[in-house]
Amino acid sequence: EPKRYDVVVVGSGGAGLAAAIQAHDEGASVLIVEKMPTLGGNTIKASAGMNAAETRFQRVKGIQDSKELFYAETLKGGGNKNNPALLRRFVENAPEAIEWLARRGIMLNDITTTGGMSIDRTHRPRDGSAVGGYLISGLVRNVTKRGIDVMLDTSVDDILFEQGEVRGVRLLTEEQESVMVEAKSVIVATGGFSANSAMVVKYRPDLDGFVTTNHKGATGGGIALLERIGAGTVDMGEIQIHPTVEQNTSYLISESIRGGGAILVSQQGKRFFNEMSTRDKVSAAIIALPEHYAYIVFDEHVRAKNKAADEYIARGLVTSASSPRELADKLGIDYHAFLATLERYNGFVEKQHDEDFGRTTALRAPINEGPFHAIQIAPGVHHTMGGVTINTETEVLNTENQVIAGAYAAGEVVGGLHGGNRIGGNAVADIIIFGSLAGHQAAMRAKRG
Ligand code: ADP
């Protein structure tokens, strides 16, 4: 007797968990299949937050924002390559996605900003901690409460497809057993392929040898699963490198540190770029330095407002000192150059005008409160913007742009939304918006019978 569900969700990152919860809440029977031993995927590592414009939490803080501006800034950040229909749906659904989480006890009511956004619209937990761990624990709590079936250490290695329709999946269990599961819909939420260096280098030979910030499950298998049933792909060569990755641990230093007021300084003790520019541009500027690395520098004021900073300190990634001079000495930077840089930057903060690099956001406070902190960083492979093609209802499209009945995809496995560069805070928005939408669509398909 084969197992039978309305919906099988492949992958347990934010997109998969949101899809499972939504499908369940609309009456569908749901199975979540996760190949790794734990839930949470790469989402658990998400740091900055979740972007949305015109939210209740922005209004509470008196932040004026508009969906139009969110759309325009995302499009600009993506090099005008974003799929306009997906982007429109994304921007329109974002405030409701913030509420979708809030109704499930996941409150993202502190707000910061990320590179490429002119307004504070990156929603994160109240205590300013990294969004990923908080989000996943909240989603897992919701999955557990609902008694949704979960199989860990189990991978989907084939999607069953007959007479033009998805019929289920073939699983490879922890015991290496092959098991068929019947399903009316399959939601593929398997994430990106940043941790598959062969696949990265196939599309981008220039990224050979780069570290990745991603968990080791980010191998892109879901793309191949869907291609086998005819799915199209888009933007496969659009791979994002994140500018601030600690190289010994591959640990990502959140953009929220810069968003909180940190600067980037070269080994020469100088600023060299607008720290709040988009990830592609900041990464290119770091790679162009003679040492190909830089330091992210901040003071006690920034640390106190960013829980993530405490985590970096606890992990031993941070060099701290009581004075700028001592910090420069510890980093082997010329003290005079470093002090001059801080003084000049602090003047820009006072004037709210960056004469050197045109930074217009997060000129929050002068960097003058000891202790002073620095983390040595360089770029790493962070996000794969390309992936399978879907329509605005998360239905997977074949290479002729026709719907593949019963196949849905959401999250990083999908291509097109982010164009040539994903803005920080837009991945978490992506997975909640399109994950819950995929759950809704799959539940509706189950009702249709
Ligand atoms: P997103 O951010 O789009 O939700 P994540 O990277 O957070 O994506 O999560 C994707 C999850 O899917 C990861 O936990 C990964 O281990 C899992 N996964 C990838 N491929 C498979 C597969 N073939 N079968 C089961 N799980 C998979």
PDB file of N, CA and C in Angstrom, residues 349-405:
ATOM      1  N   VAL A 349      29.097  61.804   8.707  1.00  0.00           N
ATOM      2  CA  VAL A 349      27.889  61.447   9.469  1.00  0.00           C
ATOM      3  C   VAL A 349      27.256  62.716  10.019  1.00  0.00           C
ATOM      4  N   GLU A 350      28.099  63.588  10.547  1.00  0.00           N
ATOM      5  CA  GLU A 350      27.593  64.833  11.115  1.00  0.00           C
ATOM      6  C   GLU A 350      26.853  65.656  10.060  1.00  0.00           C
ATOM      7  N   LYS A 351      27.465  65.729   8.862  1.00  0.00           N
ATOM      8  CA  LYS A 351      26.847  66.488   7.762  1.00  0.00           C
ATOM      9  C   LYS A 351      25.763  65.702   7.057  1.00  0.00           C
ATOM     10  N   GLN A 352      25.685  64.376   7.371  1.00  0.00           N
ATOM     11  CA  GLN A 352      24.791  63.464   6.630  1.00  0.00           C
ATOM     12  C   GLN A 352      25.068  63.563   5.128  1.00  0.00           C
ATOM     13  N   HIS A 353      26.358  63.620   4.822  1.00  0.00           N
ATOM     14  CA  HIS A 353      26.750  63.715   3.416  1.00  0.00           C
ATOM     15  C   HIS A 353      28.122  63.077   3.231  1.00  0.00           C
ATOM     16  N   ASP A 354      28.151  61.985   2.479  1.00  0.00           N
ATOM     17  CA  ASP A 354      29.413  61.279   2.236  1.00  0.00           C
ATOM     18  C   ASP A 354      30.049  61.836   0.963  1.00  0.00           C
ATOM     19  N   GLU A 355      31.026  62.725   1.156  1.00  0.00           N
ATOM     20  CA  GLU A 355      31.650  63.396   0.010  1.00  0.00           C
ATOM     21  C   GLU A 355      32.525  62.447  -0.802  1.00  0.00           C
ATOM     22  N   ASP A 356      33.000  61.386  -0.178  1.00  0.00           N
ATOM     23  CA  ASP A 356      33.947  60.513  -0.887  1.00  0.00           C
ATOM     24  C   ASP A 356      33.265  59.446  -1.743  1.00  0.00           C
ATOM     25  N   PHE A 357      32.243  58.783  -1.185  1.00  0.00           N
ATOM     26  CA  PHE A 357      31.679  57.633  -1.901  1.00  0.00           C
ATOM     27  C   PHE A 357      30.165  57.684  -2.063  1.00  0.00           C
ATOM     28  N   GLY A 358      29.559  58.790  -1.615  1.00  0.00           N
ATOM     29  CA  GLY A 358      28.127  58.970  -1.862  1.00  0.00           C
ATOM     30  C   GLY A 358      27.224  58.007  -1.123  1.00  0.00           C
ATOM     31  N   ARG A 359      27.692  57.533   0.044  1.00  0.00           N
ATOM     32  CA  ARG A 359      26.796  56.698   0.865  1.00  0.00           C
ATOM     33  C   ARG A 359      25.657  57.583   1.366  1.00  0.00           C
ATOM     34  N   THR A 360      24.427  57.153   1.095  1.00  0.00           N
ATOM     35  CA  THR A 360      23.290  57.985   1.500  1.00  0.00           C
ATOM     36  C   THR A 360      22.465  57.340   2.603  1.00  0.00           C
ATOM     37  N   THR A 361      22.672  56.039   2.864  1.00  0.00           N
ATOM     38  CA  THR A 361      21.903  55.396   3.931  1.00  0.00           C
ATOM     39  C   THR A 361      22.836  54.909   5.028  1.00  0.00           C
ATOM     40  N   ALA A 362      22.233  54.721   6.209  1.00  0.00           N
ATOM     41  CA  ALA A 362      22.951  54.173   7.367  1.00  0.00           C
ATOM     42  C   ALA A 362      24.196  54.987   7.725  1.00  0.00           C
ATOM     43  N   LEU A 363      24.128  56.310   7.501  1.00  0.00           N
ATOM     44  CA  LEU A 363      25.140  57.207   8.083  1.00  0.00           C
ATOM     45  C   LEU A 363      24.638  57.482   9.500  1.00  0.00           C
ATOM     46  N   ARG A 364      24.644  56.415  10.329  1.00  0.00           N
ATOM     47  CA  ARG A 364      23.831  56.457  11.552  1.00  0.00           C
ATOM     48  C   ARG A 364      24.446  57.288  12.670  1.00  0.00           C
ATOM     49  N   ALA A 365      25.690  57.009  13.014  1.00  0.00           N
ATOM     50  CA  ALA A 365      26.310  57.697  14.157  1.00  0.00           C
ATOM     51  C   ALA A 365      27.814  57.684  13.932  1.00  0.00           C
ATOM     52  N   PRO A 366      28.513  58.659  14.509  1.00  0.00           N
ATOM     53  CA  PRO A 366      29.970  58.624  14.373  1.00  0.00           C
ATOM     54  C   PRO A 366      30.544  57.354  15.015  1.00  0.00           C
ATOM     55  N   ILE A 367      31.644  56.873  14.444  1.00  0.00           N
ATOM     56  CA  ILE A 367      32.311  55.691  15.002  1.00  0.00           C
ATOM     57  C   ILE A 367      33.337  56.212  16.005  1.00  0.00           C
ATOM     58  N   ASN A 368      32.913  56.329  17.253  1.00  0.00           N
ATOM     59  CA  ASN A 368      33.810  56.946  18.244  1.00  0.00           C
ATOM     60  C   ASN A 368      33.646  56.389  19.652  1.00  0.00           C
ATOM     61  N   GLU A 369      32.905  55.292  19.779  1.00  0.00           N
ATOM     62  CA  GLU A 369      32.650  54.764  21.112  1.00  0.00           C
ATOM     63  C   GLU A 369      33.365  53.425  21.294  1.00  0.00           C
ATOM     64  N   GLY A 370      34.374  53.406  22.170  1.00  0.00           N
ATOM     65  CA  GLY A 370      35.120  52.175  22.389  1.00  0.00           C
ATOM     66  C   GLY A 370      34.326  51.146  23.154  1.00  0.00           C
ATOM     67  N   PRO A 371      34.716  49.870  23.102  1.00  0.00           N
ATOM     68  CA  PRO A 371      35.767  49.338  22.256  1.00  0.00           C
ATOM     69  C   PRO A 371      35.411  49.365  20.761  1.00  0.00           C
ATOM     70  N   PHE A 372      36.484  49.326  19.953  1.00  0.00           N
ATOM     71  CA  PHE A 372      36.357  49.335  18.502  1.00  0.00           C
ATOM     72  C   PHE A 372      36.577  47.920  17.972  1.00  0.00           C
ATOM     73  N   HIS A 373      35.849  47.584  16.909  1.00  0.00           N
ATOM     74  CA  HIS A 373      35.844  46.198  16.424  1.00  0.00           C
ATOM     75  C   HIS A 373      36.133  46.127  14.933  1.00  0.00           C
ATOM     76  N   ALA A 374      36.784  45.045  14.519  1.00  0.00           N
ATOM     77  CA  ALA A 374      37.018  44.832  13.086  1.00  0.00           C
ATOM     78  C   ALA A 374      36.940  43.337  12.773  1.00  0.00           C
ATOM     79  N   ILE A 375      36.409  43.035  11.594  1.00  0.00           N
ATOM     80  CA  ILE A 375      36.381  41.661  11.096  1.00  0.00           C
ATOM     81  C   ILE A 375      36.964  41.667   9.685  1.00  0.00           C
ATOM     82  N   GLN A 376      37.948  40.800   9.455  1.00  0.00           N
ATOM     83  CA  GLN A 376      38.512  40.708   8.100  1.00  0.00           C
ATOM     84  C   GLN A 376      37.569  39.887   7.225  1.00  0.00           C
ATOM     85  N   ILE A 377      37.217  40.455   6.063  1.00  0.00           N
ATOM     86  CA  ILE A 377      36.240  39.800   5.192  1.00  0.00           C
ATOM     87  C   ILE A 377      36.684  39.831   3.718  1.00  0.00           C
ATOM     88  N   ALA A 378      36.096  38.952   2.957  1.00  0.00           N
ATOM     89  CA  ALA A 378      36.244  38.953   1.497  1.00  0.00           C
ATOM     90  C   ALA A 378      34.988  38.294   0.934  1.00  0.00           C
ATOM     91  N   PRO A 379      34.739  38.425  -0.353  1.00  0.00           N
ATOM     92  CA  PRO A 379      33.507  37.861  -0.906  1.00  0.00           C
ATOM     93  C   PRO A 379      33.459  36.327  -0.930  1.00  0.00           C
ATOM     94  N   GLY A 380      32.242  35.797  -0.923  1.00  0.00           N
ATOM     95  CA  GLY A 380      31.998  34.356  -1.056  1.00  0.00           C
ATOM     96  C   GLY A 380      30.702  34.126  -1.823  1.00  0.00           C
ATOM     97  N   VAL A 381      30.582  32.940  -2.439  1.00  0.00           N
ATOM     98  CA  VAL A 381      29.358  32.612  -3.210  1.00  0.00           C
ATOM     99  C   VAL A 381      28.186  32.508  -2.243  1.00  0.00           C
ATOM    100  N   HIS A 382      27.128  33.230  -2.543  1.00  0.00           N
ATOM    101  CA  HIS A 382      26.082  33.388  -1.537  1.00  0.00           C
ATOM    102  C   HIS A 382      24.677  33.026  -2.002  1.00  0.00           C
ATOM    103  N   HIS A 383      24.361  33.337  -3.238  1.00  0.00           N
ATOM    104  CA  HIS A 383      22.974  33.123  -3.678  1.00  0.00           C
ATOM    105  C   HIS A 383      22.970  32.878  -5.175  1.00  0.00           C
ATOM    106  N   THR A 384      22.148  31.909  -5.593  1.00  0.00           N
ATOM    107  CA  THR A 384      22.031  31.654  -7.021  1.00  0.00           C
ATOM    108  C   THR A 384      20.677  32.199  -7.482  1.00  0.00           C
ATOM    109  N   MET A 385      20.731  33.275  -8.254  1.00  0.00           N
ATOM    110  CA  MET A 385      19.490  33.940  -8.672  1.00  0.00           C
ATOM    111  C   MET A 385      18.747  33.124  -9.718  1.00  0.00           C
ATOM    112  N   GLY A 386      19.483  32.331 -10.489  1.00  0.00           N
ATOM    113  CA  GLY A 386      18.848  31.534 -11.527  1.00  0.00           C
ATOM    114  C   GLY A 386      18.147  30.313 -10.958  1.00  0.00           C
ATOM    115  N   GLY A 387      17.328  29.694 -11.800  1.00  0.00           N
ATOM    116  CA  GLY A 387      16.626  28.489 -11.371  1.00  0.00           C
ATOM    117  C   GLY A 387      15.491  28.173 -12.315  1.00  0.00           C
ATOM    118  N   VAL A 388      14.531  27.389 -11.830  1.00  0.00           N
ATOM    119  CA  VAL A 388      13.440  26.968 -12.710  1.00  0.00           C
ATOM    120  C   VAL A 388      12.476  28.120 -12.956  1.00  0.00           C
ATOM    121  N   THR A 389      11.733  27.993 -14.047  1.00  0.00           N
ATOM    122  CA  THR A 389      10.752  29.032 -14.391  1.00  0.00           C
ATOM    123  C   THR A 389       9.398  28.692 -13.762  1.00  0.00           C
ATOM    124  N   ILE A 390       8.773  29.734 -13.193  1.00  0.00           N
ATOM    125  CA  ILE A 390       7.406  29.598 -12.662  1.00  0.00           C
ATOM    126  C   ILE A 390       6.576  30.781 -13.160  1.00  0.00           C
ATOM    127  N   ASN A 391       5.239  30.657 -13.034  1.00  0.00           N
ATOM    128  CA  ASN A 391       4.382  31.826 -13.258  1.00  0.00           C
ATOM    129  C   ASN A 391       4.084  32.477 -11.904  1.00  0.00           C
ATOM    130  N   THR A 392       3.262  33.517 -11.894  1.00  0.00           N
ATOM    131  CA  THR A 392       3.043  34.254 -10.636  1.00  0.00           C
ATOM    132  C   THR A 392       2.240  33.453  -9.628  1.00  0.00           C
ATOM    133  N   GLU A 393       1.724  32.279 -10.022  1.00  0.00           N
ATOM    134  CA  GLU A 393       1.010  31.418  -9.060  1.00  0.00           C
ATOM    135  C   GLU A 393       1.907  30.276  -8.574  1.00  0.00           C
ATOM    136  N   THR A 394       3.199  30.362  -8.841  1.00  0.00           N
ATOM    137  CA  THR A 394       4.221  29.365  -8.451  1.00  0.00           C
ATOM    138  C   THR A 394       4.096  28.039  -9.205  1.00  0.00           C
ATOM    139  N   GLU A 395       3.303  28.015 -10.276  1.00  0.00           N
ATOM    140  CA  GLU A 395       3.240  26.806 -11.098  1.00  0.00           C
ATOM    141  C   GLU A 395       4.512  26.729 -11.947  1.00  0.00           C
ATOM    142  N   VAL A 396       5.124  25.552 -11.970  1.00  0.00           N
ATOM    143  CA  VAL A 396       6.355  25.389 -12.744  1.00  0.00           C
ATOM    144  C   VAL A 396       6.009  25.395 -14.235  1.00  0.00           C
ATOM    145  N   LEU A 397       6.822  26.095 -15.012  1.00  0.00           N
ATOM    146  CA  LEU A 397       6.607  26.203 -16.452  1.00  0.00           C
ATOM    147  C   LEU A 397       7.637  25.359 -17.194  1.00  0.00           C
ATOM    148  N   ASN A 398       7.183  24.747 -18.281  1.00  0.00           N
ATOM    149  CA  ASN A 398       8.117  23.984 -19.100  1.00  0.00           C
ATOM    150  C   ASN A 398       8.871  24.924 -20.049  1.00  0.00           C
ATOM    151  N   THR A 399       9.708  24.354 -20.882  1.00  0.00           N
ATOM    152  CA  THR A 399      10.544  25.211 -21.736  1.00  0.00           C
ATOM    153  C   THR A 399       9.713  25.972 -22.773  1.00  0.00           C
ATOM    154  N   GLU A 400       8.431  25.566 -22.956  1.00  0.00           N
ATOM    155  CA  GLU A 400       7.524  26.335 -23.834  1.00  0.00           C
ATOM    156  C   GLU A 400       6.636  27.287 -23.033  1.00  0.00           C
ATOM    157  N   ASN A 401       6.994  27.484 -21.749  1.00  0.00           N
ATOM    158  CA  ASN A 401       6.213  28.365 -20.879  1.00  0.00           C
ATOM    159  C   ASN A 401       4.800  27.869 -20.605  1.00  0.00           C
ATOM    160  N   GLN A 402       4.608  26.559 -20.695  1.00  0.00           N
ATOM    161  CA  GLN A 402       3.310  25.999 -20.317  1.00  0.00           C
ATOM    162  C   GLN A 402       3.409  25.388 -18.925  1.00  0.00           C
ATOM    163  N   VAL A 403       2.286  25.444 -18.196  1.00  0.00           N
ATOM    164  CA  VAL A 403       2.236  24.916 -16.840  1.00  0.00           C
ATOM    165  C   VAL A 403       2.436  23.397 -16.838  1.00  0.00           C
ATOM    166  N   ILE A 404       3.265  22.911 -15.908  1.00  0.00           N
ATOM    167  CA  ILE A 404       3.408  21.466 -15.688  1.00  0.00           C
ATOM    168  C   ILE A 404       2.440  21.118 -14.550  1.00  0.00           C
ATOM    169  N   ALA A 405       1.373  20.416 -14.875  1.00  0.00           N
ATOM    170  CA  ALA A 405       0.285  20.212 -13.910  1.00  0.00           C
ATOM    171  C   ALA A 405       0.777  19.499 -12.654  1.00  0.00           C
TER     172      ALA A 405
END
